[in-house]
Coordinates of C-alpha atoms and ligand atoms in Angstrom, one line a residue:
X1 CA 80.0 136.2 159.5
X2 CA 82.6 138.7 159.6
X3 CA 82.3 141.2 156.9
X4 CA 85.1 141.3 154.4
X5 CA 86.9 144.7 154.0
X6 CA 86.1 146.9 151.3
X7 CA 88.3 146.3 148.5
X8 CA 90.8 149.2 148.1
X9 CA 90.1 151.9 145.8
X10 CA 91.7 151.2 142.6
X11 CA 93.7 154.1 141.6
X12 CA 93.4 155.6 138.0
X13 CA 96.3 154.1 136.4
X14 CA 95.5 150.7 137.5
X15 CA 91.6 151.1 136.4
X16 CA 90.9 149.1 133.2
X17 CA 92.1 150.0 130.1
X18 CA 95.5 151.8 131.1
X19 CA 98.7 151.2 129.8
X20 CA 99.9 149.8 133.0
X21 CA 96.9 147.5 133.5
X22 CA 97.2 146.2 129.7
X23 CA 101.0 145.2 130.2
X24 CA 100.2 144.1 133.6
X25 CA 97.4 141.7 132.1
X26 CA 99.8 140.4 129.1
X27 CA 102.2 139.4 131.6
X28 CA 100.0 137.5 133.8
X29 CA 98.8 135.7 130.7
X30 CA 102.4 135.1 129.8
X31 CA 102.8 133.2 132.6
X32 CA 105.0 135.6 134.6
X33 CA 104.4 135.3 138.6
X34 CA 107.1 137.6 139.9
X35 CA 108.2 141.4 138.2
X36 CA 112.0 141.9 139.8
X37 CA 112.7 145.5 140.1
X38 CA 113.5 148.6 142.2
X39 CA 110.7 151.4 142.4
X40 CA 111.1 155.1 141.6
X41 CA 108.3 157.4 140.9
X42 CA 108.0 156.9 137.3
X43 CA 106.6 153.2 137.9
X44 CA 104.5 153.3 140.5
X45 CA 101.7 152.9 138.5
X46 CA 102.8 150.0 137.1
X47 CA 104.1 148.3 140.1
X48 CA 100.6 148.6 141.6
X49 CA 98.6 147.3 138.4
X50 CA 100.9 144.3 138.3
X51 CA 99.9 143.6 142.0
X52 CA 96.5 143.9 140.9
X53 CA 97.1 141.2 138.3
X54 CA 98.1 138.7 141.3
X55 CA 102.1 139.3 140.0
X56 CA 104.3 139.4 143.1
X57 CA 106.4 142.7 142.8
X58 CA 109.6 141.7 144.1
X59 CA 112.3 144.6 145.4
X60 CA 116.1 143.5 145.2
X61 CA 118.4 145.7 146.8
X62 CA 119.5 147.6 143.3
X63 CA 118.3 147.1 139.8
X64 CA 121.5 145.1 138.2
X65 CA 120.8 142.1 140.6
X66 CA 117.1 142.9 140.1
X67 CA 117.5 142.3 136.4
X68 CA 119.7 139.0 137.3
X69 CA 117.2 137.7 139.2
X70 CA 114.6 137.8 136.7
X71 CA 117.5 136.4 134.4
X72 CA 117.6 133.6 136.9
X73 CA 113.7 133.0 137.0
X74 CA 113.6 132.7 133.3
X75 CA 116.4 129.8 133.3
X76 CA 114.9 127.8 136.1
X77 CA 111.4 127.8 135.3
X78 CA 112.1 128.1 131.5
X79 CA 109.4 131.3 130.7
X80 CA 110.2 134.6 130.6
X81 CA 111.7 137.1 133.2
X82 CA 110.3 140.6 133.6
X83 CA 112.6 143.6 135.7
X84 CA 111.7 147.2 136.1
X85 CA 113.6 150.1 137.1
X86 CA 112.7 153.9 136.8
X87 CA 114.4 156.5 134.7
X88 CA 118.3 157.5 134.5
X89 CA 120.1 155.8 137.4
X90 CA 117.6 152.7 137.7
X91 CA 117.8 152.3 134.3
X92 CA 121.2 152.7 134.0
X93 CA 121.9 150.5 136.9
X94 CA 119.8 147.7 134.9
X95 CA 121.6 147.7 132.3
X96 CA 124.2 144.9 133.0
X97 CA 121.6 142.3 134.3
X98 CA 119.7 143.3 130.5
X99 CA 122.9 142.6 128.9
X100 CA 123.4 139.0 130.9
X101 CA 120.4 138.0 129.8
X102 CA 120.8 138.9 125.8
X103 CA 124.2 137.4 125.8
X104 CA 122.9 134.1 128.2
X105 CA 120.2 133.8 125.4
X106 CA 117.6 134.3 128.3
X107 CA 113.8 135.7 127.1
X108 CA 113.8 138.8 129.3
X109 CA 111.8 142.0 129.0
X110 CA 113.0 144.8 131.3
X111 CA 111.1 147.8 131.7
X112 CA 112.1 151.2 132.7
X113 CA 110.0 154.7 133.7
X114 CA 111.0 157.5 131.6
X115 CA 110.1 161.1 132.5
X116 CA 106.7 162.2 131.1
X117 CA 106.5 162.9 127.4
X118 CA 105.9 166.8 127.9
X119 CA 109.4 167.5 129.3
X120 CA 111.3 164.5 127.8
X121 CA 112.5 166.5 124.7
X122 CA 114.3 169.1 126.4
X123 CA 114.7 168.0 130.3
X124 CA 118.0 166.7 131.6
X125 CA 118.0 166.1 135.2
X126 CA 118.1 162.1 135.3
X127 CA 117.2 161.8 131.3
X128 CA 118.9 159.1 129.2
X129 CA 118.1 157.9 126.0
X130 CA 117.0 154.4 126.9
X131 CA 116.6 153.5 123.1
X132 CA 120.2 154.3 122.3
X133 CA 121.5 152.8 126.0
X134 CA 119.7 149.5 125.7
X135 CA 120.2 149.2 122.0
X136 CA 123.6 147.5 121.8
X137 CA 123.1 144.9 125.0
X138 CA 119.4 144.2 123.7
X139 CA 117.4 142.4 120.6
X140 CA 114.8 145.7 120.5
X141 CA 114.5 148.8 122.7
X142 CA 111.0 150.3 121.8
X143 CA 109.0 152.8 123.6
X144 CA 105.2 151.6 125.0
X145 CA 103.0 154.1 123.3
X146 CA 99.4 154.2 124.7
X147 CA 98.5 154.6 121.2
X148 CA 99.6 151.3 120.2
X149 CA 100.5 149.4 123.6
X150 CA 99.4 146.2 122.5
X151 CA 101.4 145.7 119.3
X152 CA 104.2 147.1 121.1
X153 CA 103.5 144.6 123.8
X154 CA 103.2 141.7 121.7
X155 CA 106.6 142.6 119.6
X156 CA 108.1 142.4 123.2
X157 CA 107.2 139.3 123.9
X158 CA 107.4 137.6 120.8
X159 CA 111.1 138.8 120.5
X160 CA 112.0 138.2 123.8
X161 CA 111.1 134.5 123.5
X162 CA 112.1 133.8 119.6
X163 CA 115.1 131.6 118.9
X164 CA 117.5 133.0 119.5
X165 CA 115.9 134.6 122.7
X166 CA 117.1 137.7 124.6
X167 CA 116.4 140.7 125.9
X168 CA 113.9 143.1 125.3
X169 CA 113.2 146.4 126.7
X170 CA 110.4 148.8 127.2
X171 CA 110.4 152.5 128.4
X172 CA 107.6 154.0 129.2
X173 CA 107.0 157.9 130.0
X174 CA 105.7 158.6 133.5
X175 CA 102.4 159.8 132.4
X176 CA 102.0 156.8 130.0
X177 CA 100.9 154.6 132.5
X178 CA 97.4 156.2 133.3
X179 CA 96.3 157.0 129.6
X180 CA 93.8 154.5 128.1
X181 CA 95.7 151.9 125.8
X182 CA 94.9 150.7 122.2
X183 CA 94.3 147.1 122.0
X184 CA 93.4 143.9 124.0
X185 CA 94.9 140.8 125.4
X186 CA 95.6 138.6 122.2
X187 CA 98.6 136.4 123.6
X188 CA 101.0 135.3 120.9
X189 CA 102.4 131.9 120.7
X190 CA 105.1 131.9 123.4
X191 CA 107.1 128.8 122.4
X192 CA 109.6 127.8 119.9
X193 CA 107.8 126.8 116.7
X194 CA 106.5 122.7 115.5
X195 CA 109.7 120.4 114.3
X196 CA 110.2 121.4 111.0
X197 CA 113.5 120.7 109.6
X198 CA 115.5 122.8 106.9
X199 CA 118.9 121.9 105.8
X200 CA 121.1 124.2 104.0
X201 CA 124.6 122.8 101.9
X202 CA 124.7 120.7 98.6
X203 CA 124.4 116.9 99.2
X204 CA 123.5 114.6 101.6
X205 CA 123.8 116.1 105.0
X206 CA 124.3 112.7 106.9
X207 CA 127.2 111.4 104.8
X208 CA 129.6 112.7 107.2
X209 CA 128.1 111.0 110.1
X210 CA 127.6 108.1 108.4
X211 CA 131.6 107.6 107.7
X212 CA 132.7 109.3 111.0
X213 CA 134.0 106.7 113.2
X214 CA 134.8 108.7 116.3
X215 CA 132.0 111.1 116.0
X216 CA 131.4 113.6 119.3
X217 CA 128.1 115.9 120.5
X218 CA 128.7 118.8 121.6
X219 CA 125.2 120.1 122.9
X220 CA 124.5 123.8 124.0
X221 CA 121.9 126.4 124.9
X222 CA 119.7 125.7 122.5
X223 CA 119.5 121.8 123.3
X224 CA 118.6 122.8 126.9
X225 CA 115.8 125.6 125.4
X226 CA 114.3 123.0 123.3
X227 CA 114.1 120.5 126.0
X228 CA 116.2 118.1 123.5
X229 CA 117.2 115.6 126.3
X230 CA 115.5 112.6 125.3
X231 CA 116.8 112.9 121.9
X232 CA 120.0 113.5 123.0
X233 CA 120.0 110.7 125.2
X234 CA 118.7 108.2 122.1
X235 CA 121.5 109.4 119.6
X236 CA 124.4 108.9 121.9
X237 CA 123.4 105.5 123.1
X238 CA 122.4 104.3 119.5
X239 CA 124.5 105.6 117.5
X240 CA 127.7 105.3 120.5
X241 CA 128.5 108.9 120.7
X242 CA 130.5 110.9 123.5
X243 CA 128.3 114.0 124.9
X244 CA 129.8 117.2 125.4
X245 CA 128.0 119.9 127.0
X246 CA 128.0 123.8 127.2
X247 CA 128.3 124.9 130.8
X248 CA 124.9 127.0 130.3
X249 CA 123.4 123.3 129.0
X250 CA 124.0 121.6 132.6
X251 CA 121.4 118.7 133.0
X252 CA 120.3 118.6 129.3
X253 CA 122.2 115.4 129.5
X254 CA 122.4 113.7 132.4
X255 CA 126.0 113.5 133.9
X256 CA 126.0 109.9 135.3
X257 CA 125.2 108.7 131.9
X258 CA 128.0 106.3 130.3
X259 CA 128.6 108.7 127.3
X260 CA 128.7 111.5 129.1
X261 CA 131.9 113.5 128.1
X262 CA 132.5 116.6 130.5
X263 CA 131.7 120.3 130.3
X264 CA 133.3 122.6 127.6
X265 CA 135.6 125.4 128.9
X266 CA 135.2 124.4 132.3
X267 CA 138.5 123.0 134.5
X268 CA 140.2 120.1 133.2
X269 CA 139.4 121.9 129.6
X270 CA 142.3 120.4 128.1
X271 CA 141.2 117.1 127.9
X272 CA 137.8 118.0 126.5
X273 CA 139.4 120.0 123.6
X274 CA 141.5 116.9 123.3
X275 CA 138.6 114.9 122.9
X276 CA 137.1 117.3 120.2
X277 CA 140.6 117.2 118.4
X278 CA 140.7 113.8 117.9
X279 CA 136.9 113.0 117.1
X280 CA 136.5 113.1 113.5
X281 CA 133.1 114.8 113.4
X282 CA 131.8 117.1 116.0
X283 CA 127.8 117.4 116.2
X284 CA 127.2 120.9 116.8
X285 CA 123.8 120.2 118.6
X286 CA 122.4 123.9 119.7
X287 CA 126.0 124.9 120.5
X288 CA 126.0 128.8 120.6
X289 CA 129.4 130.0 120.2
X290 CA 128.7 132.9 123.0
X291 CA 130.0 130.3 125.4
X292 CA 133.3 129.8 124.4
X293 CA 136.1 131.1 126.6
X294 CA 138.6 129.2 124.7
X295 CA 138.9 130.1 120.8
X296 CA 137.8 127.2 118.6
X297 CA 141.0 126.1 117.6
X298 CA 139.9 122.5 116.5
X299 CA 140.7 121.7 112.9
X300 CA 137.7 118.8 113.2
X301 CA 135.0 119.2 110.8
X302 CA 131.3 120.3 112.5
X303 CA 128.0 119.5 111.4
X304 CA 125.8 122.5 112.2
X305 CA 122.4 121.4 114.3
X306 CA 120.7 124.7 115.7
X307 CA 117.5 126.6 115.9
X308 CA 119.1 129.1 113.6
X309 CA 121.8 129.2 110.7
X310 CA 125.3 129.0 111.2
X311 CA 125.9 133.0 110.6
X312 CA 128.4 132.9 113.9
X313 CA 131.0 130.9 111.8
X314 CA 133.2 130.4 114.4
X315 CA 133.6 126.9 112.8
X316 CA 132.8 126.1 109.0
X317 CA 130.1 123.7 108.4
X318 CA 129.2 122.2 104.9
X319 CA 125.6 121.5 106.0
X320 CA 123.3 123.1 108.3
X321 CA 120.7 121.2 109.9
X322 CA 118.3 123.9 111.2
X323 CA 115.2 123.5 113.7
X324 CA 114.2 122.6 117.2
X325 CA 117.0 120.8 118.0
X326 CA 115.4 117.9 119.3
X327 CA 113.4 117.6 116.5
X328 CA 117.1 117.2 114.4
X329 CA 118.7 114.9 116.6
X330 CA 115.6 112.4 116.4
X331 CA 115.8 112.6 112.5
X332 CA 119.6 111.8 112.9
X333 CA 118.5 108.8 115.4
X334 CA 115.6 107.8 112.4
X335 CA 118.2 107.6 109.7
X336 CA 120.9 105.9 111.7
X337 CA 122.1 102.2 110.5
X338 CA 125.3 101.7 111.6
X339 CA 127.0 100.1 114.7
X340 CA 127.8 102.4 117.7
X341 CA 131.1 104.5 116.9
X342 CA 132.5 104.4 120.8
X343 CA 132.1 101.8 123.5
X344 CA 131.4 102.8 127.0
X345 CA 134.7 101.6 128.3
X346 CA 136.2 104.4 126.0
X347 CA 134.0 107.3 127.1
X348 CA 135.2 106.0 130.5
X349 CA 138.5 106.3 130.4
X350 CA 138.0 109.7 128.7
X351 CA 136.6 110.7 132.2
X352 CA 138.7 109.1 134.3
X353 CA 141.4 111.2 132.3
X354 CA 139.1 114.8 133.2
X355 CA 138.4 113.6 136.7
X356 CA 141.8 114.1 137.1
X357 CA 142.5 117.0 135.7
X358 CA 140.2 118.2 137.7
X359 CA 141.9 116.7 141.0
X360 CA 145.6 118.3 140.0
X361 CA 146.9 120.7 142.3
X362 CA 144.8 119.6 145.1
X363 CA 147.0 119.3 149.0
X364 CA 146.0 117.0 151.1
X365 CA 144.9 118.3 154.6
X366 CA 143.7 121.9 153.6
X367 CA 140.5 122.8 152.2
X368 CA 141.1 122.7 148.2
X369 CA 138.5 124.7 145.8
X370 CA 137.6 121.0 144.3
X371 CA 136.7 119.4 148.0
X372 CA 134.2 122.6 148.3
X373 CA 132.5 121.4 145.3
X374 CA 132.7 117.3 146.2
X375 CA 131.3 118.0 149.8
X376 CA 128.7 120.7 148.5
X377 CA 127.3 118.1 145.8
X378 CA 127.7 115.5 147.9
X379 CA 125.5 117.0 150.8
X380 CA 122.8 118.1 148.0
X381 CA 119.2 116.8 148.2
X382 CA 118.2 115.4 145.0
X383 CA 116.4 117.9 143.1
X384 CA 119.2 120.5 144.1
X385 CA 119.0 123.7 142.4
X386 CA 122.4 125.3 142.0
X387 CA 123.8 129.2 141.1
X388 CA 127.5 129.9 140.5
X389 CA 128.9 133.6 140.2
X390 CA 132.0 134.2 137.7
X391 CA 135.6 133.5 138.7
X392 CA 137.9 130.5 139.7
X393 CA 135.7 128.5 141.6
X394 CA 132.4 128.7 138.3
X395 CA 135.1 126.8 136.4
X396 CA 135.9 124.2 139.1
X397 CA 132.1 123.8 140.2
X398 CA 131.0 123.9 136.3
X399 CA 132.8 121.1 135.6
X400 CA 132.4 118.2 138.4
X401 CA 129.2 119.4 139.4
X402 CA 127.0 116.4 138.5
X403 CA 123.7 117.5 136.7
X404 CA 121.3 115.1 136.0
X405 CA 118.2 117.6 135.2
X406 CA 117.7 120.4 133.0
X407 CA 117.6 123.5 134.6
X408 CA 119.3 122.6 137.5
X409 CA 122.5 124.6 137.1
X410 CA 122.5 128.3 136.7
X411 CA 125.9 129.3 135.6
X412 CA 126.2 132.8 133.7
X413 CA 128.5 131.8 130.8
X414 CA 127.3 134.5 128.2
X415 CA 128.3 137.9 129.7
X416 CA 129.7 136.1 132.7
X417 CA 129.0 138.9 134.8
X418 CA 129.9 138.7 138.7
X419 CA 127.3 139.4 141.1
X420 CA 125.1 136.8 139.5
X421 CA 124.9 133.9 141.9
X422 CA 123.1 135.5 145.3
X423 CA 120.2 136.9 143.4
X424 CA 120.1 134.2 141.0
X425 CA 120.0 131.5 144.3
X426 CA 116.8 134.2 145.7
X427 CA 115.1 133.9 142.2
X428 CA 115.7 130.1 141.6
X429 CA 114.0 129.9 145.2
X430 CA 111.0 132.2 144.1
X431 CA 110.4 129.9 141.4
X432 CA 110.7 126.6 142.8
X433 CA 110.1 127.0 146.4
X434 CA 109.9 123.0 146.4
X435 CA 113.4 123.0 145.7
X436 CA 116.5 123.3 147.8
X437 CA 119.1 125.9 146.4
X438 CA 122.5 126.5 146.7
X439 CA 124.9 129.0 145.2
X440 CA 128.8 128.6 145.2
X441 CA 130.1 132.1 144.9
X442 CA 133.7 134.0 145.1
X443 CA 134.5 136.4 147.6
X444 CA 134.5 138.9 145.2
X445 CA 131.3 138.3 143.5
X446 CA 129.5 138.1 147.2
X447 CA 130.6 141.2 148.2
X448 CA 129.1 142.6 144.8
X449 CA 125.6 141.4 146.0
X450 CA 125.8 140.4 149.5
X451 CA 123.4 142.9 150.6
X452 CA 120.3 140.6 148.6
X453 CA 120.7 137.9 151.5
X454 CA 118.6 140.7 153.7
X455 CA 115.7 140.1 150.5
X456 CA 116.6 136.3 151.0
X457 CA 115.9 136.5 154.8
X458 CA 112.9 138.9 154.4
X459 CA 110.9 136.4 152.2
X460 CA 111.8 134.0 154.4
X461 CA 113.9 131.7 151.3
X462 CA 116.1 129.3 153.2
X463 CA 118.8 129.3 150.2
X464 CA 122.5 128.4 151.2
X465 CA 125.7 130.1 149.5
X466 CA 128.7 128.7 150.0
X467 CA 131.8 131.2 149.3
X468 CA 135.2 130.8 148.4
X469 CA 137.0 133.0 150.3
X470 CA 140.6 133.5 148.9
X471 CA 140.6 137.1 149.7
X472 CA 141.3 137.9 146.0
X473 CA 139.9 138.0 142.6
X474 CA 141.4 134.9 141.9
X475 CA 140.7 134.5 138.4
X476 CA 142.3 138.0 137.0
X477 CA 145.2 137.4 139.8
X478 CA 146.3 134.2 138.3
X479 CA 146.2 136.0 134.6
X480 CA 148.2 138.8 136.3
X481 CA 150.9 136.1 137.9
X482 CA 151.1 134.4 134.4
X483 CA 152.4 137.3 132.6
X484 CA 154.5 138.2 136.0
X485 CA 152.6 141.4 137.2
X486 CA 151.9 141.7 141.5
X487 CA 148.1 141.4 142.0
X488 CA 147.5 145.2 141.6
X489 CA 143.6 145.6 142.9
X490 CA 142.8 141.8 142.9
X491 CA 143.8 141.1 146.8
X492 CA 141.3 142.4 148.8
X493 CA 141.0 142.1 153.1
X494 CA 138.7 139.1 154.3
X495 CA 135.2 140.4 155.6
X496 CA 133.7 138.8 158.4
X497 CA 131.0 137.2 156.4
X498 CA 129.3 135.4 159.9
X499 CA 129.0 138.9 161.2
X500 CA 127.6 139.9 157.6
X501 CA 125.2 137.1 157.5
X502 CA 123.9 137.8 160.7
X503 CA 123.6 141.5 160.0
X504 CA 121.2 140.6 157.5
X505 CA 118.9 138.4 159.2
X506 CA 120.8 134.6 157.9
X507 CA 122.6 132.1 159.7
X508 CA 126.3 132.4 159.2
X509 CA 129.3 129.7 160.0
X510 CA 133.1 130.4 159.0
X511 CA 134.7 126.6 158.0
X512 CA 138.5 125.9 156.9
X513 CA 138.3 121.5 157.0
X514 CA 136.4 119.7 154.9
X515 CA 135.2 118.2 157.8
X516 CA 133.6 121.2 159.0
X517 CA 132.1 122.0 155.7
X518 CA 130.3 118.5 155.5
X519 CA 129.0 119.3 159.1
X520 CA 127.8 123.3 158.3
X521 CA 126.0 121.9 155.1
X522 CA 124.0 118.9 156.8
X523 CA 120.0 119.1 156.8
X524 CA 119.9 121.4 153.7
X525 CA 116.8 120.4 152.5
X526 CA 114.8 121.2 155.5
X527 CA 116.8 124.5 156.3
X528 CA 114.3 127.1 157.6
X529 CA 116.8 130.6 156.9
X530 CA 119.1 131.6 154.9
X531 CA 122.7 130.4 155.2
X532 CA 126.1 131.7 154.4
X533 CA 128.8 129.5 154.5
X534 CA 132.3 131.3 154.9
X535 CA 134.8 128.6 153.4
X536 CA 138.0 129.7 153.7
X537 CA 139.8 127.9 150.8
X538 CA 143.6 127.2 150.0
X539 CA 143.6 128.6 146.1
X540 CA 147.0 127.0 145.3
X541 CA 145.0 124.4 143.5
X542 CA 143.9 126.8 141.1
X543 CA 147.5 127.4 140.0
X544 CA 147.6 124.5 138.2
X545 CA 144.4 124.3 136.8
X546 CA 144.7 127.3 134.9
Ligands
TPP601 C1 131.2 142.3 137.2 C2 132.6 141.9 136.2 N1 133.3 142.5 136.8 C3 134.4 142.0 136.5 C4 134.4 141.1 135.5 C5 136.2 140.2 135.1 N2 136.5 139.1 136.4 C6 135.8 137.5 135.9 S1 136.7 136.5 137.1 C7 136.8 138.1 138.2 C8 137.4 137.5 139.8 C9 136.2 136.9 140.5 O1 136.8 136.7 142.0 P1 135.9 135.9 142.9 O2 134.5 136.6 143.1 O3 136.5 136.5 144.3 O4 136.1 134.7 142.4 P2 137.4 133.9 142.6 O5 137.9 133.7 141.2 O6 138.5 134.5 143.4 O7 136.7 132.1 142.5 C10 137.0 138.7 137.8 C11 137.1 140.5 138.3 C12 133.3 140.0 135.5 N3 133.3 139.0 135.1 N4 132.4 140.7 136.0
MG602 MG1 138.0 135.2 145.3

């Protein structure tokens, strides 16, 4: 019988009882499977400790993309995302992704090492004040001190997931990892509270709904987080109410449902806003104004249904129903006694108008942006997870990518940071290895994160990335055009993305016709290697759209 090798000696910092081990143990208990980060001297102890807990340390090419990966892992899996950086240049690079998770309301624990505690008060090389830097882009920025380690970790975890969820940053001095930590693992509840409904406002909150003849539901990210899909469907069907969703909530309501009424502020946005303007009541179900791209300009009365009170006040609402969104919708359904307000034909006519608006500006015989979305959607096997980047292509894809399942579409629409799509696709595939993963990205955003394709190939993740190649930061160039400016800094030289794909260990294909794109996208479900498709689009359609 062969002898098993001796286990590697456990370093002091990863020994039972150290601060590094306690944190790693909490992460494991919280169900974390990957820590996304980038190394530095100040974090080698914790990288070691998480490995001993069976958590994979995934190194991205840079910290900002590591944070996007952590965010996307949380979006896909519904748990907590974790990212890691060293001090100074590592933590400053992490910042963008921390802000993204915070404004996308995704629970993220971001951890940065710091110089040893004995030097922090006076030393300047690579030292920035993490507390001050992360405070404006997180819910909480704390220092993990060994003497109260368990409390700080619990506070960080609980705060990250509590409604509204977001990012929490922990700073850990390099010498603190190996210190004995106070406390033990006692995981706090990391799920939303049980179904209780709080009502604010004078009088009967149900009267406006009972009186409404043309109500519209507007479902947002809190509905997605709370898995309120079944209750949304029930209320929509029972009361005959069309459902508009926000981009980040895509999939919470099946988009092939007869009462589906489009995505807010994506292509064709005027048609959706007209529906809201002509409604006599908007039921805002977990809608978070962080997703508004246009200002809220409609005068329609709103009934606020959310996990938190209406402290944004972007719309006024005389009544606020506060609690888990599914429970609130379930309560409304239980009280409903009226007839359905809309018939399916009227909602279908609205969808036809929206579809026509989305297709407007196509040139027959060219590879239009809408063609790329249509062809990619048709090629995507059931269960595909889509990630987008930010720009004109996102606005096109966000409206017409048919989503039928929650957490199957990852669209950054809080901070709306470019460079998200590629790392998000990688993290989605790591989180759900059973699912095909596709990214639709602009050429500007792809350039920001293209070297991450090396991570996809190294880890053997067969993600497919379709780049809308228009040699332009199109969304900004269109703004310049609309005010008569030349395209200063918004036109760029094309890159040979096929060569780039090959240099990063991926397959690469260039296409400039619908038929070639269809061919390049065949066999998505069974691909073994990552693929980059350089789709040379004609961007003229965007001019009609925005
Ligand atoms: C990190 C970051 N920098 C700048 C912006 C502002 N911005 C929004 S869309 C856009 C253009 C994106 O260009 P591209 O990726 O090529 O997509 P396209 O609009 O051409 O589809 C820019 C610069 C941003 N959202 N994020
Ligand atoms: Mg572009």
